[in-house]
């Protein structure tokens, strides 16, 4: 696997601290049938939002710890290769069968960032309910591996869930696309309620501009 770029020197240091190594790996994928692909944008009101994979109570090395708490500590999320393979194979099969309206990896920043990016890309909000992790910050920002957020038409929801069971991929409906706001509740408590336009502005501009500072 080619490492084509990145800060990989052992001597990259500034006056205040060392610069972390950032190797960049180059990979190319080929889609044999271009019509068999899915973008991350929410497509239409009423589509069901589905989480493939499971969120675990783990925040080590996360963007949340770094950005909100100024800490770069902890063990990174555990990777289960068998689970990763099941999630990837299921998602690819679902896309090829035309069951998936959108697909977006849930990685850096956790599910809250993933959902916001899909809402921004599609210009559509969603109403999301999370219940599988007790702590609110972990539910929103854990960077657990092997997770993908899909959307599916209501009439294809049962087929999608049946395929997930058949292929051994954890899969659960967590919400519905619609409106112009992204709302996320954790165990019934609303923790995110933001307009898609506001999310897009914050994403487009530097943090200090979005905060008016």
Short mmCIF file of C-alpha atoms in Angstrom, two decimals:
data_model
loop_
_atom_site.label_atom_id
_atom_site.label_comp_id
_atom_site.label_asym_id
_atom_site.label_seq_id
_atom_site.Cartn_x
_atom_site.Cartn_y
_atom_site.Cartn_z
CA UNK A 1 0.00 0.00 0.00
CA UNK A 2 1.66 3.26 -1.07
CA UNK A 3 2.27 5.95 1.53
CA UNK A 4 2.37 8.85 -0.90
CA UNK A 5 2.61 11.87 1.37
CA UNK A 6 2.42 13.21 4.90
CA UNK A 7 4.55 14.47 7.73
CA UNK A 8 6.55 11.35 8.57
CA UNK A 9 9.89 12.80 9.65
CA UNK A 10 11.14 12.10 13.17
CA UNK A 11 12.42 15.67 13.44
CA UNK A 12 9.30 17.77 12.78
CA UNK A 13 9.10 19.99 15.84
CA UNK A 14 8.02 23.54 16.46
CA UNK A 15 8.91 25.94 19.26
CA UNK A 16 6.07 24.67 21.43
CA UNK A 17 5.61 20.99 20.59
CA UNK A 18 6.30 18.13 18.24
CA UNK A 19 4.22 17.82 15.07
CA UNK A 20 2.36 14.53 14.90
CA UNK A 21 3.23 12.16 12.05
CA UNK A 22 0.51 12.17 9.39
CA UNK A 23 1.26 9.52 6.75
CA UNK A 24 -1.18 9.65 3.84
CA UNK A 25 -2.10 6.36 2.19
CA UNK A 26 -3.11 6.43 -1.46
CA UNK A 27 -5.83 4.02 -2.62
CA UNK A 28 -8.07 3.87 -5.70
CA UNK A 29 -11.39 2.07 -5.95
CA UNK A 30 -13.13 0.95 -9.14
CA UNK A 31 -16.92 0.88 -9.48
CA UNK A 32 -17.74 -1.56 -12.28
CA UNK A 33 -21.25 -0.15 -12.74
CA UNK A 34 -21.33 3.57 -12.10
CA UNK A 35 -25.06 3.51 -11.35
CA UNK A 36 -24.34 1.27 -8.36
CA UNK A 37 -23.05 3.92 -6.00
CA UNK A 38 -24.34 5.97 -3.10
CA UNK A 39 -23.45 9.48 -2.02
CA UNK A 40 -23.60 10.70 1.57
CA UNK A 41 -26.39 13.27 1.00
CA UNK A 42 -29.85 12.76 2.50
CA UNK A 43 -32.17 12.41 -0.49
CA UNK A 44 -35.84 12.77 0.45
CA UNK A 45 -38.22 13.39 3.32
CA UNK A 46 -39.52 10.19 4.85
CA UNK A 47 -36.44 8.08 4.17
CA UNK A 48 -35.41 6.00 7.16
CA UNK A 49 -31.99 6.58 8.73
CA UNK A 50 -30.20 3.34 9.56
CA UNK A 51 -27.03 2.73 11.57
CA UNK A 52 -24.98 -0.24 10.45
CA UNK A 53 -22.65 -1.40 13.22
CA UNK A 54 -22.67 -0.52 16.90
CA UNK A 55 -21.58 2.47 18.96
CA UNK A 56 -19.47 1.56 21.96
CA UNK A 57 -18.62 3.67 25.04
CA UNK A 58 -15.17 4.73 23.83
CA UNK A 59 -13.74 8.22 23.40
CA UNK A 60 -9.98 7.58 23.42
CA UNK A 61 -8.13 9.59 20.78
CA UNK A 62 -11.35 11.20 19.57
CA UNK A 63 -11.89 14.60 18.00
CA UNK A 64 -14.34 15.33 20.82
CA UNK A 65 -11.65 14.97 23.48
CA UNK A 66 -9.18 17.03 21.45
CA UNK A 67 -11.49 19.87 20.41
CA UNK A 68 -13.81 20.19 23.40
CA UNK A 69 -11.53 19.15 26.26
CA UNK A 70 -8.08 19.81 24.82
CA UNK A 71 -6.93 16.26 25.57
CA UNK A 72 -5.28 13.82 23.21
CA UNK A 73 -5.35 10.74 25.42
CA UNK A 74 -6.82 7.29 25.80
CA UNK A 75 -6.90 4.04 23.89
CA UNK A 76 -8.29 4.30 20.36
CA UNK A 77 -11.45 2.38 19.45
CA UNK A 78 -11.12 -1.38 19.11
CA UNK A 79 -11.26 -2.81 15.58
CA UNK A 80 -12.98 -6.17 15.11
CA UNK A 81 -11.95 -7.33 11.63
CA UNK A 82 -14.78 -9.87 11.33
CA UNK A 83 -17.33 -7.19 12.20
CA UNK A 84 -15.71 -4.74 9.76
CA UNK A 85 -15.92 -7.30 6.95
CA UNK A 86 -19.57 -8.04 7.69
CA UNK A 87 -20.49 -4.34 7.73
CA UNK A 88 -18.63 -3.58 4.50
CA UNK A 89 -19.95 -6.63 2.63
CA UNK A 90 -23.53 -5.90 3.70
CA UNK A 91 -23.32 -2.23 2.72
CA UNK A 92 -21.88 -3.04 -0.70
CA UNK A 93 -24.52 -5.71 -1.30
CA UNK A 94 -27.32 -3.33 -0.29
CA UNK A 95 -26.03 -0.60 -2.60
CA UNK A 96 -25.70 -3.02 -5.52
CA UNK A 97 -29.30 -4.18 -4.98
CA UNK A 98 -30.55 -0.61 -5.07
CA UNK A 99 -31.75 -0.61 -1.46
CA UNK A 100 -29.64 2.33 -0.28
CA UNK A 101 -30.44 5.99 -0.93
CA UNK A 102 -27.34 7.36 0.82
CA UNK A 103 -24.33 6.01 2.69
CA UNK A 104 -21.77 7.78 4.85
CA UNK A 105 -18.95 6.44 7.04
CA UNK A 106 -19.25 7.20 10.72
CA UNK A 107 -15.69 7.92 11.81
CA UNK A 108 -13.99 11.20 12.70
CA UNK A 109 -16.21 13.14 15.08
CA UNK A 110 -18.67 10.32 15.64
CA UNK A 111 -22.27 9.89 14.57
CA UNK A 112 -23.22 13.50 15.30
CA UNK A 113 -20.71 14.78 12.73
CA UNK A 114 -21.66 12.04 10.26
CA UNK A 115 -25.34 12.99 10.41
CA UNK A 116 -24.56 16.70 10.14
CA UNK A 117 -22.46 16.12 7.02
CA UNK A 118 -25.23 14.10 5.35
CA UNK A 119 -27.78 16.78 6.25
CA UNK A 120 -25.57 19.54 4.86
CA UNK A 121 -24.85 17.62 1.65
CA UNK A 122 -28.53 16.95 1.00
CA UNK A 123 -29.96 20.18 2.37
CA UNK A 124 -32.37 18.13 4.47
CA UNK A 125 -32.75 17.64 8.20
CA UNK A 126 -33.52 14.51 10.19
CA UNK A 127 -35.01 13.44 13.51
CA UNK A 128 -32.69 10.96 15.22
CA UNK A 129 -33.05 8.96 18.45
CA UNK A 130 -30.05 7.16 19.98
CA UNK A 131 -30.48 4.68 22.83
CA UNK A 132 -27.64 2.15 22.82
CA UNK A 133 -25.00 4.15 24.76
CA UNK A 134 -25.83 5.67 28.13
CA UNK A 135 -23.46 8.64 28.26
CA UNK A 136 -24.61 11.43 25.93
CA UNK A 137 -21.10 12.49 24.86
CA UNK A 138 -20.20 8.92 23.93
CA UNK A 139 -23.46 8.42 22.04
CA UNK A 140 -22.78 11.52 19.94
CA UNK A 141 -19.01 11.56 19.53
CA UNK A 142 -17.60 8.06 20.08
CA UNK A 143 -15.53 7.06 17.06
CA UNK A 144 -16.31 3.34 17.25
CA UNK A 145 -15.14 1.41 14.22
CA UNK A 146 -17.20 -0.45 11.61
CA UNK A 147 -20.16 1.95 11.44
CA UNK A 148 -21.95 3.33 8.40
CA UNK A 149 -25.08 5.49 8.29
CA UNK A 150 -27.49 4.59 5.49
CA UNK A 151 -30.84 5.93 4.38
CA UNK A 152 -33.50 3.75 2.78
CA UNK A 153 -36.97 4.27 1.33
CA UNK A 154 -39.71 3.19 3.77
CA UNK A 155 -40.93 0.44 1.45
CA UNK A 156 -37.45 -1.09 1.31
CA UNK A 157 -36.69 -0.91 5.05
CA UNK A 158 -37.76 -4.49 5.85
CA UNK A 159 -35.75 -5.92 2.95
CA UNK A 160 -32.65 -4.01 4.06
CA UNK A 161 -32.92 -5.17 7.67
CA UNK A 162 -33.48 -8.77 6.56
CA UNK A 163 -30.35 -8.63 4.40
CA UNK A 164 -28.35 -7.25 7.33
CA UNK A 165 -29.47 -10.16 9.52
CA UNK A 166 -28.62 -12.64 6.78
CA UNK A 167 -25.10 -11.21 6.40
CA UNK A 168 -24.39 -10.83 10.12
CA UNK A 169 -24.20 -7.03 10.20
CA UNK A 170 -25.77 -5.20 13.18
CA UNK A 171 -28.35 -2.79 11.79
CA UNK A 172 -30.98 -0.56 13.40
CA UNK A 173 -33.31 2.25 12.33
CA UNK A 174 -32.40 5.39 14.29
CA UNK A 175 -34.49 8.09 12.65
CA UNK A 176 -36.19 9.66 9.67
CA UNK A 177 -35.17 12.29 7.11
CA UNK A 178 -37.24 15.45 6.88
CA UNK A 179 -37.55 19.16 7.55
CA UNK A 180 -34.81 21.74 7.76
CA UNK A 181 -33.40 20.89 11.19
CA UNK A 182 -31.22 18.10 12.55
CA UNK A 183 -32.41 16.92 15.96
CA UNK A 184 -30.70 14.17 17.94
CA UNK A 185 -32.05 12.78 21.20
CA UNK A 186 -30.21 10.41 23.52
CA UNK A 187 -32.51 8.38 25.77
CA UNK A 188 -35.27 10.90 25.15
CA UNK A 189 -33.19 14.01 25.91
CA UNK A 190 -32.72 16.40 22.98
CA UNK A 191 -29.04 17.23 22.75
CA UNK A 192 -28.84 18.56 19.19
CA UNK A 193 -31.39 20.84 17.56
CA UNK A 194 -29.84 22.87 14.76
CA UNK A 195 -30.94 24.26 11.43
CA UNK A 196 -29.29 22.67 8.40
CA UNK A 197 -28.41 26.13 7.09
CA UNK A 198 -26.64 26.94 10.37
CA UNK A 199 -24.76 23.65 10.23
CA UNK A 200 -23.69 24.39 6.66
CA UNK A 201 -22.43 27.86 7.65
CA UNK A 202 -20.43 26.44 10.56
CA UNK A 203 -18.98 23.75 8.29
CA UNK A 204 -18.09 26.23 5.55
CA UNK A 205 -16.49 28.89 7.73
CA UNK A 206 -13.67 28.79 10.28
CA UNK A 207 -14.85 28.15 13.83
CA UNK A 208 -14.22 31.73 14.93
CA UNK A 209 -16.38 33.08 12.09
CA UNK A 210 -19.23 30.67 12.82
CA UNK A 211 -19.17 31.69 16.48
CA UNK A 212 -19.05 35.38 15.64
CA UNK A 213 -15.68 35.87 17.33
#
